[in-house]
C-alpha positions as a Python dict, from the first residue, in 0.01 Angstrom:
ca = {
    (1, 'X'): (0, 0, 0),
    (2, 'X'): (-383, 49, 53),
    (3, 'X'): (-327, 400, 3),
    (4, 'X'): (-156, 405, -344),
    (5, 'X'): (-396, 90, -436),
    (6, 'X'): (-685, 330, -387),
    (7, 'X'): (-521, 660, -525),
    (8, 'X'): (-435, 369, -858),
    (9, 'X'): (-784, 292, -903),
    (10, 'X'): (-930, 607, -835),
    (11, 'X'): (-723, 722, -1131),
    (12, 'X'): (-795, 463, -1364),
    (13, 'X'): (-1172, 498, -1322),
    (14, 'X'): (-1165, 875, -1365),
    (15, 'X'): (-980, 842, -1664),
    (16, 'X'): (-1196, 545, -1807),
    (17, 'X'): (-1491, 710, -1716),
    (18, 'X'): (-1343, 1074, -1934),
    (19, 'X'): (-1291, 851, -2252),
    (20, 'X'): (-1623, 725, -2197),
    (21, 'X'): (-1771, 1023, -2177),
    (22, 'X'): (-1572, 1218, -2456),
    (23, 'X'): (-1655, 903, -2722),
    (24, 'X'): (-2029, 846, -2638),
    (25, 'X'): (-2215, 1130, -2446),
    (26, 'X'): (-2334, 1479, -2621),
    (27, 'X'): (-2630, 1698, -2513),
    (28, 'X'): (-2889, 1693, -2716),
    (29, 'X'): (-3025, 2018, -2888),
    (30, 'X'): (-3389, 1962, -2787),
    (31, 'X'): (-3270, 1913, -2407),
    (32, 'X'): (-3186, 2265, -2405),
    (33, 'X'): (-3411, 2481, -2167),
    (34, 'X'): (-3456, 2704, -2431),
    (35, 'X'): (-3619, 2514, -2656),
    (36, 'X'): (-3963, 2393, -2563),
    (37, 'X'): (-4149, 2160, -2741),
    (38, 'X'): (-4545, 2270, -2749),
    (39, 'X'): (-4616, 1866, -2646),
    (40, 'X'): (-4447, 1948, -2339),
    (41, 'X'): (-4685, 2252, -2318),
    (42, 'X'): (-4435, 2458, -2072),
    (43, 'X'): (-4293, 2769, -1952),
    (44, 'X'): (-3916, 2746, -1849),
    (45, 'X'): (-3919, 3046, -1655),
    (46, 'X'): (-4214, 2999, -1496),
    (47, 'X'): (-4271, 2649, -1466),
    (48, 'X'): (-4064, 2355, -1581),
    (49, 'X'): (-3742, 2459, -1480),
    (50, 'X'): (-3843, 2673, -1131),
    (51, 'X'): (-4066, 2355, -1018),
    (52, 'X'): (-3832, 2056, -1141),
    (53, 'X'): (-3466, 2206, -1072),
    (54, 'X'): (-3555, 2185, -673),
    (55, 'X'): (-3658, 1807, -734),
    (56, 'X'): (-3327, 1687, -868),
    (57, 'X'): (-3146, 1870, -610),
    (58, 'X'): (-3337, 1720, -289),
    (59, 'X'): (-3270, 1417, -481),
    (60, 'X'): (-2947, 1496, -477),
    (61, 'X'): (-2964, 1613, -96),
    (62, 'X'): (-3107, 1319, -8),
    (63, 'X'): (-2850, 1103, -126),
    (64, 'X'): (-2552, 1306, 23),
    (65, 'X'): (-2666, 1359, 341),
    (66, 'X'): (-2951, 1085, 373),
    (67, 'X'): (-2825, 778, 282),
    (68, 'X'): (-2459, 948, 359),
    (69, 'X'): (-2561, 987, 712),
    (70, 'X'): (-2696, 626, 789),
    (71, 'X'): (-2348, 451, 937),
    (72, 'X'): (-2179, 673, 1175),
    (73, 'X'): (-2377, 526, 1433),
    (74, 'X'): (-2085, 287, 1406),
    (75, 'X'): (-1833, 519, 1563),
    (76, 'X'): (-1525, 338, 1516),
    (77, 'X'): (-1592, 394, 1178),
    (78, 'X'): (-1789, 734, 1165),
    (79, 'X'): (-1560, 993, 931),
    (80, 'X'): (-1458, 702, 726),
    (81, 'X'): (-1818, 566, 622),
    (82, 'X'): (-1933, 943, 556),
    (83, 'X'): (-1619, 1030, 363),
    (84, 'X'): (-1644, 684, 182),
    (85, 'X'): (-1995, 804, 56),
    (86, 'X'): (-1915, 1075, -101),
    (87, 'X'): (-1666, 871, -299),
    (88, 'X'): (-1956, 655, -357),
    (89, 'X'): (-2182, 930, -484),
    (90, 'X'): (-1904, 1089, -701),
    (91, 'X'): (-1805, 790, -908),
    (92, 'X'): (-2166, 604, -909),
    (93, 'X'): (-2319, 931, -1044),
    (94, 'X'): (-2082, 917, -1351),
    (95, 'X'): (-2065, 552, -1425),
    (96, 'X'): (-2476, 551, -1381),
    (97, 'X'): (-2524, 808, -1617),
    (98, 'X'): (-2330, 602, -1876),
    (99, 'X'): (-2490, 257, -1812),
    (100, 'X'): (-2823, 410, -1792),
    (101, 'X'): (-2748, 604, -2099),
    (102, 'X'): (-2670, 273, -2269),
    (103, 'X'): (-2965, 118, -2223),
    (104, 'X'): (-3204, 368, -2229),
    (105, 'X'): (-3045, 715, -2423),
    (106, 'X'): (-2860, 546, -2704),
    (107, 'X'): (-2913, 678, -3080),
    (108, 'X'): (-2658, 659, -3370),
    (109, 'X'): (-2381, 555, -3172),
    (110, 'X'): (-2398, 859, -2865),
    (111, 'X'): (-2598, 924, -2569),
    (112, 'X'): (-2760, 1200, -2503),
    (113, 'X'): (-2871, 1258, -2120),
    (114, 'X'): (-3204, 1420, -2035),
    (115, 'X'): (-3120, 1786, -1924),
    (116, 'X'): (-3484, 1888, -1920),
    (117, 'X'): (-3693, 1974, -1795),
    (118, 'X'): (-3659, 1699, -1509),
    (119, 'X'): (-3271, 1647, -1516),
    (120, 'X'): (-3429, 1257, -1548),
    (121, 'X'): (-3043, 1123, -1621),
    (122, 'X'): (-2936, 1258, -1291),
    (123, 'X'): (-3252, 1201, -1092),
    (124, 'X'): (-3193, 838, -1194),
    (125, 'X'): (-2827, 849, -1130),
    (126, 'X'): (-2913, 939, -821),
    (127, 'X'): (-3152, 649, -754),
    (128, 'X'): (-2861, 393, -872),
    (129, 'X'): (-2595, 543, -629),
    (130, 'X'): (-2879, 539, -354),
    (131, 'X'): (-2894, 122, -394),
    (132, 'X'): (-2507, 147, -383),
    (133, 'X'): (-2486, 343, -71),
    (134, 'X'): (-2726, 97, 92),
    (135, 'X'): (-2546, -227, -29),
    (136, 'X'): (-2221, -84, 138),
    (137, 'X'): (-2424, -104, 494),
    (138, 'X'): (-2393, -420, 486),
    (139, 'X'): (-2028, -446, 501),
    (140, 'X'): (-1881, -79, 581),
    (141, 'X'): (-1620, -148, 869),
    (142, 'X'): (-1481, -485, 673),
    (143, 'X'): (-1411, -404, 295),
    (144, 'X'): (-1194, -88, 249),
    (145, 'X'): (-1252, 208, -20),
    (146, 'X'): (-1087, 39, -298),
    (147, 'X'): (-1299, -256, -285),
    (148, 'X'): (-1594, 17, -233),
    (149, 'X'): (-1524, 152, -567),
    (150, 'X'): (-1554, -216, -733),
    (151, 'X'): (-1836, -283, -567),
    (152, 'X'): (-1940, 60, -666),
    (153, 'X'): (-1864, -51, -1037),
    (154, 'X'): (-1995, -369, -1054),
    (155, 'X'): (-2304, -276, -848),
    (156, 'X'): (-2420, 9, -1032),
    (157, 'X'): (-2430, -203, -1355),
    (158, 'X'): (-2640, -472, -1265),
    (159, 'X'): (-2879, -185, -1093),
    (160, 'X'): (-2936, -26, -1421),
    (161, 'X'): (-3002, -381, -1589),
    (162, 'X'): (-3240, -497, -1302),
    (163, 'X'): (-3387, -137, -1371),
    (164, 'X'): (-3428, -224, -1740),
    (165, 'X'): (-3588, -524, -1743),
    (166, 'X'): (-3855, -409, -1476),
    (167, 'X'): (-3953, -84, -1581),
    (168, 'X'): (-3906, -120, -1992),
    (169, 'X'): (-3909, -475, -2058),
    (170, 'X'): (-4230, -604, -1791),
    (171, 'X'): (-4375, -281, -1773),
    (172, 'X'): (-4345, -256, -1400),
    (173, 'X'): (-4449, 52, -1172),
    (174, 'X'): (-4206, 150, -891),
    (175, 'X'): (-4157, 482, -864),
    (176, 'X'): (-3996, 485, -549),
    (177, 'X'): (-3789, 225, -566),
    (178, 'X'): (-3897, -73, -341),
    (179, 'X'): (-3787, -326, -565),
    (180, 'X'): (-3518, -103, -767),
    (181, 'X'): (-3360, 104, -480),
    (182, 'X'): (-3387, -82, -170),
    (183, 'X'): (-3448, -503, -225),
    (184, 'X'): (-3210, -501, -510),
    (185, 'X'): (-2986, -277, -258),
    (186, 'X'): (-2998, -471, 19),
    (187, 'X'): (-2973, -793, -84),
    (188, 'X'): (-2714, -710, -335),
    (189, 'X'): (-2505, -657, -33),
    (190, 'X'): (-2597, -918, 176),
    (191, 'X'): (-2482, -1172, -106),
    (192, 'X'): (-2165, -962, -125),
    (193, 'X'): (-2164, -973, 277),
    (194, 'X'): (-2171, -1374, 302),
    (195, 'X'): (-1886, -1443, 26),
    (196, 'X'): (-1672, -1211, 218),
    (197, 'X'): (-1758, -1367, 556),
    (198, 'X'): (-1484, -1362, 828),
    (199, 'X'): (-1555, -1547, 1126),
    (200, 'X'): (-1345, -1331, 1331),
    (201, 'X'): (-1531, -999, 1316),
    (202, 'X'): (-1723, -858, 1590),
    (203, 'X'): (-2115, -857, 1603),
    (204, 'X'): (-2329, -547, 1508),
    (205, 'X'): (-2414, -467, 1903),
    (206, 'X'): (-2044, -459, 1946),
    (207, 'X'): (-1982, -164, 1707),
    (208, 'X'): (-2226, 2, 1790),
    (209, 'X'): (-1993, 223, 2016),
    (210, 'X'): (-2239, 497, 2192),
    (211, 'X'): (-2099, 812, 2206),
    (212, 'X'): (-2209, 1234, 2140),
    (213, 'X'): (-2097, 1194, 1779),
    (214, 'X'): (-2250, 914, 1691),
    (215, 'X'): (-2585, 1023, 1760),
    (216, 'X'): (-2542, 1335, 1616),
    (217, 'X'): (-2468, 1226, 1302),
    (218, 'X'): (-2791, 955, 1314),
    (219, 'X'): (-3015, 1311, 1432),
    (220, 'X'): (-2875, 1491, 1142),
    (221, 'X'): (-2944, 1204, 868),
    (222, 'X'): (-3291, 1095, 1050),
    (223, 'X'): (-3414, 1494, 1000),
    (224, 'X'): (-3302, 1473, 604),
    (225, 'X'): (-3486, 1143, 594),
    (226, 'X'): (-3809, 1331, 683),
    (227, 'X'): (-3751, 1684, 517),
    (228, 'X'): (-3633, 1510, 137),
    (229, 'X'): (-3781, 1151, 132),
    (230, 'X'): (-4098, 1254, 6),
    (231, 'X'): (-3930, 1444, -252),
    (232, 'X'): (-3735, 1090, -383),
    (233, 'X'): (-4061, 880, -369),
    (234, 'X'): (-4225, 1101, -622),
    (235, 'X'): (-3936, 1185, -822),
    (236, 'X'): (-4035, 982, -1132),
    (237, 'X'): (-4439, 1045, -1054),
    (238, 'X'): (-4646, 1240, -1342),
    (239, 'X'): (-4624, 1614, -1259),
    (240, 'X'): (-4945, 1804, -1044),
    (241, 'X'): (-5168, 1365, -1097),
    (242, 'X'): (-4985, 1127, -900),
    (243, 'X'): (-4710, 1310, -720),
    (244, 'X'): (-4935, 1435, -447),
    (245, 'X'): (-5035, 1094, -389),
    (246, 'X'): (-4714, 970, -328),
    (247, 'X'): (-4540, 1243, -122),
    (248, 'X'): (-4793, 1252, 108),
    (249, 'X'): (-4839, 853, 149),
    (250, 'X'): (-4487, 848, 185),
    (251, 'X'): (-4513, 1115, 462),
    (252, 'X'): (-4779, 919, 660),
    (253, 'X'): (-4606, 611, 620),
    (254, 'X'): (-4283, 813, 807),
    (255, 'X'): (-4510, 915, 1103),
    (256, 'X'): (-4710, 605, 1136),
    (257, 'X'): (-4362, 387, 1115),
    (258, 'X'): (-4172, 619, 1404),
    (259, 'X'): (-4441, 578, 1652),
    (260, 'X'): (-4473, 188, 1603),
    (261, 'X'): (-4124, 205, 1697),
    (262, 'X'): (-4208, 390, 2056),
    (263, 'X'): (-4427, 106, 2089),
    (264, 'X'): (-4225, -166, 2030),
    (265, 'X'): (-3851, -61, 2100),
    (266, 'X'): (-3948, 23, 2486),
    (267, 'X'): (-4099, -381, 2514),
    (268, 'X'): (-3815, -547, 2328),
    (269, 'X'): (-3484, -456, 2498),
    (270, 'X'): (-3464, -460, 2923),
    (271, 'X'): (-3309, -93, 2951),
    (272, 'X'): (-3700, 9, 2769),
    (273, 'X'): (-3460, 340, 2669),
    (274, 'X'): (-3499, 433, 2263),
    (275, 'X'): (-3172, 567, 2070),
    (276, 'X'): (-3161, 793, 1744),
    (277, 'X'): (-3067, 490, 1533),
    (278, 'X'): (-3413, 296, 1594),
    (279, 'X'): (-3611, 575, 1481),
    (280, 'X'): (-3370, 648, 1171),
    (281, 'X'): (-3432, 217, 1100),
    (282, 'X'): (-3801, 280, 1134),
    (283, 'X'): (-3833, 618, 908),
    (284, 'X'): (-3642, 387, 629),
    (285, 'X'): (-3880, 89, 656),
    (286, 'X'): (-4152, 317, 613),
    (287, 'X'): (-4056, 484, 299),
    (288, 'X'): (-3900, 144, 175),
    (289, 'X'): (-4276, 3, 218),
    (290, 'X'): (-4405, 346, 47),
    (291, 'X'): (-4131, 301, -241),
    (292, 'X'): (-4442, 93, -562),
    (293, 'X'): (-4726, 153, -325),
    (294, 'X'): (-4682, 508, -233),
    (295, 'X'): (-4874, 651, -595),
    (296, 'X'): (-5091, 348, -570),
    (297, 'X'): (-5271, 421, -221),
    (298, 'X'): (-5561, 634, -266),
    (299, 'X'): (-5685, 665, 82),
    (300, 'X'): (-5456, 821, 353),
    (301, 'X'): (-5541, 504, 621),
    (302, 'X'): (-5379, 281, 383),
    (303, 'X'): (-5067, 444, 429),
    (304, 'X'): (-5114, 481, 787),
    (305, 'X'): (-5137, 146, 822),
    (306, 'X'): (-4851, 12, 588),
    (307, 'X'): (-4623, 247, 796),
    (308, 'X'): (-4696, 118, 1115),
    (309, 'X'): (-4639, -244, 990),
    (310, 'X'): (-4277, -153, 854),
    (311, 'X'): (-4198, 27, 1195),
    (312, 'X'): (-4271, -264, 1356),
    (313, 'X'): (-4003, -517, 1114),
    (314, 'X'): (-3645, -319, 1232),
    (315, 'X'): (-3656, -355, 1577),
    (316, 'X'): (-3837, -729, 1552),
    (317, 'X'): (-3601, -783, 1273),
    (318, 'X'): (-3277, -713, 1509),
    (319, 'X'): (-3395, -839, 1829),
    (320, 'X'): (-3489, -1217, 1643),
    (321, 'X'): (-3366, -1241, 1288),
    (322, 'X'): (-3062, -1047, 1263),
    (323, 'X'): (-2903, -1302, 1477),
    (324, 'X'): (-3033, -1628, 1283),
    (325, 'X'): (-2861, -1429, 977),
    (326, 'X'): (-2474, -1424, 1159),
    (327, 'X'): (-2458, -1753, 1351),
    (328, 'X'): (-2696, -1973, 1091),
    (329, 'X'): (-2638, -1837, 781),
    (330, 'X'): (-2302, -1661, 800),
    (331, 'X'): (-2440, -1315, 700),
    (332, 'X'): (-2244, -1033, 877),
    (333, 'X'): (-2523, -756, 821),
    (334, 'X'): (-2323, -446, 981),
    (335, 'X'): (-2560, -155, 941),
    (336, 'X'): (-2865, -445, 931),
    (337, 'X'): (-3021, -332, 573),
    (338, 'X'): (-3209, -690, 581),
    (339, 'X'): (-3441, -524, 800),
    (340, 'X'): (-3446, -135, 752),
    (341, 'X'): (-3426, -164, 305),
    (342, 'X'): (-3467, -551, 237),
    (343, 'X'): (-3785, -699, 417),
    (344, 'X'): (-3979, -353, 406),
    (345, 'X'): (-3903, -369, 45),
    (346, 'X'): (-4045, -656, -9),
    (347, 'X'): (-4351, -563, 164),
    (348, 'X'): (-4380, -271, -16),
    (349, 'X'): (-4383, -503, -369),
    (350, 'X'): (-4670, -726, -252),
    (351, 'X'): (-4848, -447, -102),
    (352, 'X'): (-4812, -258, -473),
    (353, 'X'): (-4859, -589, -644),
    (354, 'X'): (-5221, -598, -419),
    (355, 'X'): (-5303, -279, -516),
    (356, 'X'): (-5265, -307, -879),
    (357, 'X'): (-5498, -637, -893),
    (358, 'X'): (-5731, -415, -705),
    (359, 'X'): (-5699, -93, -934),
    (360, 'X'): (-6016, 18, -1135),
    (361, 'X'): (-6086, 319, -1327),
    (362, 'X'): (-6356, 460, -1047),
    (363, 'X'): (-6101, 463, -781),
    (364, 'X'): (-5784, 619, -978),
    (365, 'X'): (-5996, 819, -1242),
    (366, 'X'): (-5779, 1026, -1463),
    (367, 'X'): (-5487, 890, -1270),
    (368, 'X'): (-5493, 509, -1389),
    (369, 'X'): (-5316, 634, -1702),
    (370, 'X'): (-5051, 796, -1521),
    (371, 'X'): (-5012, 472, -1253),
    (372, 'X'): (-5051, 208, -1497),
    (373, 'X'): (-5045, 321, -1852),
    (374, 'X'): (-5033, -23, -1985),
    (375, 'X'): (-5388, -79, -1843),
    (376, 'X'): (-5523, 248, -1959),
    (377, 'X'): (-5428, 203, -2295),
    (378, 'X'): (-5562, -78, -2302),
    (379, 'X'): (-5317, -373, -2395),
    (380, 'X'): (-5244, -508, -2031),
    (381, 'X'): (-5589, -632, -1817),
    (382, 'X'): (-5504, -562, -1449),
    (383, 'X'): (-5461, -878, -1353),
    (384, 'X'): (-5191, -878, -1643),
    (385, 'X'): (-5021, -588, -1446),
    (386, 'X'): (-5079, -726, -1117),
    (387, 'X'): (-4879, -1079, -1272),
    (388, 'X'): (-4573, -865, -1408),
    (389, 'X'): (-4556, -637, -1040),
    (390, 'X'): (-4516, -991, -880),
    (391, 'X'): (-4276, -1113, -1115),
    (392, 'X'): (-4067, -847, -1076),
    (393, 'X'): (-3961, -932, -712),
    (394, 'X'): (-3818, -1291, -800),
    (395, 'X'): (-3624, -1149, -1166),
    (396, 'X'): (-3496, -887, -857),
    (397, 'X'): (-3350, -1068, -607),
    (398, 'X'): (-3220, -1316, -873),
    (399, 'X'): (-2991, -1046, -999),
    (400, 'X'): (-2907, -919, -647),
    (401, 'X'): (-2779, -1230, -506),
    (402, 'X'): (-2618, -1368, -873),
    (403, 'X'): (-2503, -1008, -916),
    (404, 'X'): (-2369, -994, -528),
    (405, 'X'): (-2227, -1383, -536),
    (406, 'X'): (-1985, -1279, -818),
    (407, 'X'): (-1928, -902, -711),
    (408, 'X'): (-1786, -1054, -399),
    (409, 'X'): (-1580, -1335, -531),
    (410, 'X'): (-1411, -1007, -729),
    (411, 'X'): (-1406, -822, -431),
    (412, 'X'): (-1264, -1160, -232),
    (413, 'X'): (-945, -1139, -448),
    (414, 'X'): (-646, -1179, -287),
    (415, 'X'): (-490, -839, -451),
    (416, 'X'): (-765, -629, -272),
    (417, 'X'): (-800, -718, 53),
    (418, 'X'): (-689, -546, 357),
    (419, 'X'): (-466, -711, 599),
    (420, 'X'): (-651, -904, 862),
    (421, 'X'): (-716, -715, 1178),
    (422, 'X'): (-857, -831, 1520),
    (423, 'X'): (-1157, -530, 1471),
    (424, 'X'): (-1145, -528, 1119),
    (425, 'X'): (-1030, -127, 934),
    (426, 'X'): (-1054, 192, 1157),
    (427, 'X'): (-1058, 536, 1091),
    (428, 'X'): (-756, 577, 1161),
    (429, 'X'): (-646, 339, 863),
    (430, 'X'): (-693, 577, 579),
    (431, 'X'): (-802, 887, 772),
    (432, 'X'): (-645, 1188, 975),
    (433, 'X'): (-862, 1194, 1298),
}
């Protein structure tokens, strides 16, 4: 039954998504590579489409192997939360580039997706299905992949709306997607983790069966982390001004947060031994922290130091807090995205909202136009700016936990859940292993 439930909705979506797509969605003559407007002043085969082309696909890499490599440190449920990702990426990527067309592409009844010369439609459809991915950490090993595809659904929708109203309607700068990618993530899919709450399941410590795989798979994922992370941060920055700024913040910010984790892990826990998942926890806090800040920071230090800090929140967070969450609060956080995505996120907002009521033209130069364009032009103060970044963090998690609170009551539905089991869905449910 969960088999031809899945293979059913699979279907339906594909074929949903087609009509979609034939009714709405045309390329647009001037996204063609061959045509190059002189405003965009470029050279497709020397420029444009050589430099940008490798930036959508370790994008792309990033989210496939990345984010699709962050649970099989739970090895009773290794192959099925990496093969569940890719199911994730393939659907999300679709169903993003619609909703995001909606709201942002749509002229005379079609949308026409950005082709180039950033692939900007799939760069972004890559950021939705990276919020996705982390939501389902929070409850891989107790929903199965149907209810992963209407999260999936449901999810990516109210991403691209939270995305709307921060970065068209206030004006808001986050690049790399602390507010957009990893708070709304993570705390999208905590509210979705509490509705479904089943007092029966088995803590994270528990799962966390150690074993060769395992930590192969969190080596593998942890080294894609570092090579493409960078690359995701500065996606959306302005070309050769503020995309060195924020690939190499973001880079500090990895080092500084894996070595506060040396520091801390060895103090924490009695057997003072570190494992491959602690320094994969602490590589994400960093980057979530770098996600508004990392194109704001315009002294090396300062990322240093913002690193270190979010190194320090995963293993804190899941020595003290991550407990208070299950007993007090009922929040089963399985892959514990409250404190690798959602706290460093939020850090990373008030450090961005900081740095934007402490911008001025002498320290950005040329590059307050490209940061903050609202200020350079002239019709937002900074202190105007520095009111909407702060804003944007309560309009956020309102969505994610409204959005997540009704996403799981849908997901909660008698029709779609998986019989109860002692351990909750193993591999061996749906998969050949």
């Amino acid at each position: 039954a969960s088999r031809l439930r899945l293979s059913g909705l699979c279907f339906l979506l594909q074929v949903l998504t087609i009509i979609l797509f034939a009714v709405f969605v045309r390329y647009s003559p001037e996204s063609s590579p061959t045509l190059c407007s002189q405003q965009l002043n470029c050279s497709w085969r020397n420029q444009d489409w050589g430099f940008r082309h490798p930036r959508f696909r370790d994008i792309h890499l990033q989210v496939l192997l990345g984010f699709g490599l962050l649970v099989p440190f739970l090895s009773r449920y290794g192959l099925a939360s990496a093969t569940i990702s890719i199911l994730i990426v393939a659907f999300a990527t679709q169903w993003a580039v619609l909703v995001q067309g909606f709201l942002y592409l749509f002229l005379h009844g079609k949308v026409y997706p950005h082709t180039f010369p950033l692939l900007p439609s799939m760069v972004s459809a890559d950021f939705c299905t990276a919020a996705i991915i982390i939501s389902t950490g929070a409850v891989v090993g107790r929903v199965n992949p149907a209810q992963m595809l209407l999260l999936t659904l449901l999810g990516v929708t109210l991403f691209a709306l939270n995305e709307y109203i921060l970065l068209s309607l206030m004006g808001v700068s986050d690049s790399g997607g602390s507010l957009t990618v990893h708070t709304f993530g993570a705390y999208f899919g905590l509210m979705v983790s509490r509705v479904l709450h089943q007092p029966h399941m088995d803590k994270r410590e528990e799962q966390q069966d150690v074993g060769q795989q395992p930590e192969v798979f969190a080596v593998v994922g942890t080294m894609f982390l570092w090579i493409f992370w960078p690359s995701f941060t500065s996606a959306t920055t302005a070309r050769h001004n503020a995309e060195p700024w924020a690939a190499l913040n973001t880079y500090f910010s990895l080092a500084a947060s894996t070595l506060a984790t040396f520091v801390l892990s060895p103090l924490l826990y009695e057997e003072s031994t570190l494992r491959m998942v602690q320094i994969q926890d602490a590589t994400l806090a960093g980057v979530a922290m770098m996600g508004m800040a990392g194109e704001m920071l315009v002294t090396p230090f300062g990322a240093l130091i913002a690193g270190f800090l979010a190194g320090l929140i995963p293993p804190l967070g899941f020595r003290f807090l991550t407990p208070t969450l299950c007993y007090r609060l009922k929040i089963q956080d399985t892959c514990g995205v409250h404190n690798v995505h959602g706290l460093p996120g939020i850090l990373g907002a008030s450090l961005g909202t900081l740095l934007t009521a402490l911008a001025t033209a002498d320290a950005y130069g040329g590059r307050l136009e490209l940061v903050f364009p609202l200020v350079a032009l002239g019709s937002r103060t900074v202190t105007d700016q520095a009111l909407c970044q702060l804003c944007a963090l309560p309009v956020t998690l309102l969505l994610a936990t409204l959005g997540g609170f009704l996403t799981g009551a849908v997901l909660k539905m008698k029709g779609l859940r998986s019989p109860p089991e002692p351990r909750g869905p193993e591999n061996t449910v749906l998969w050949e292993v």
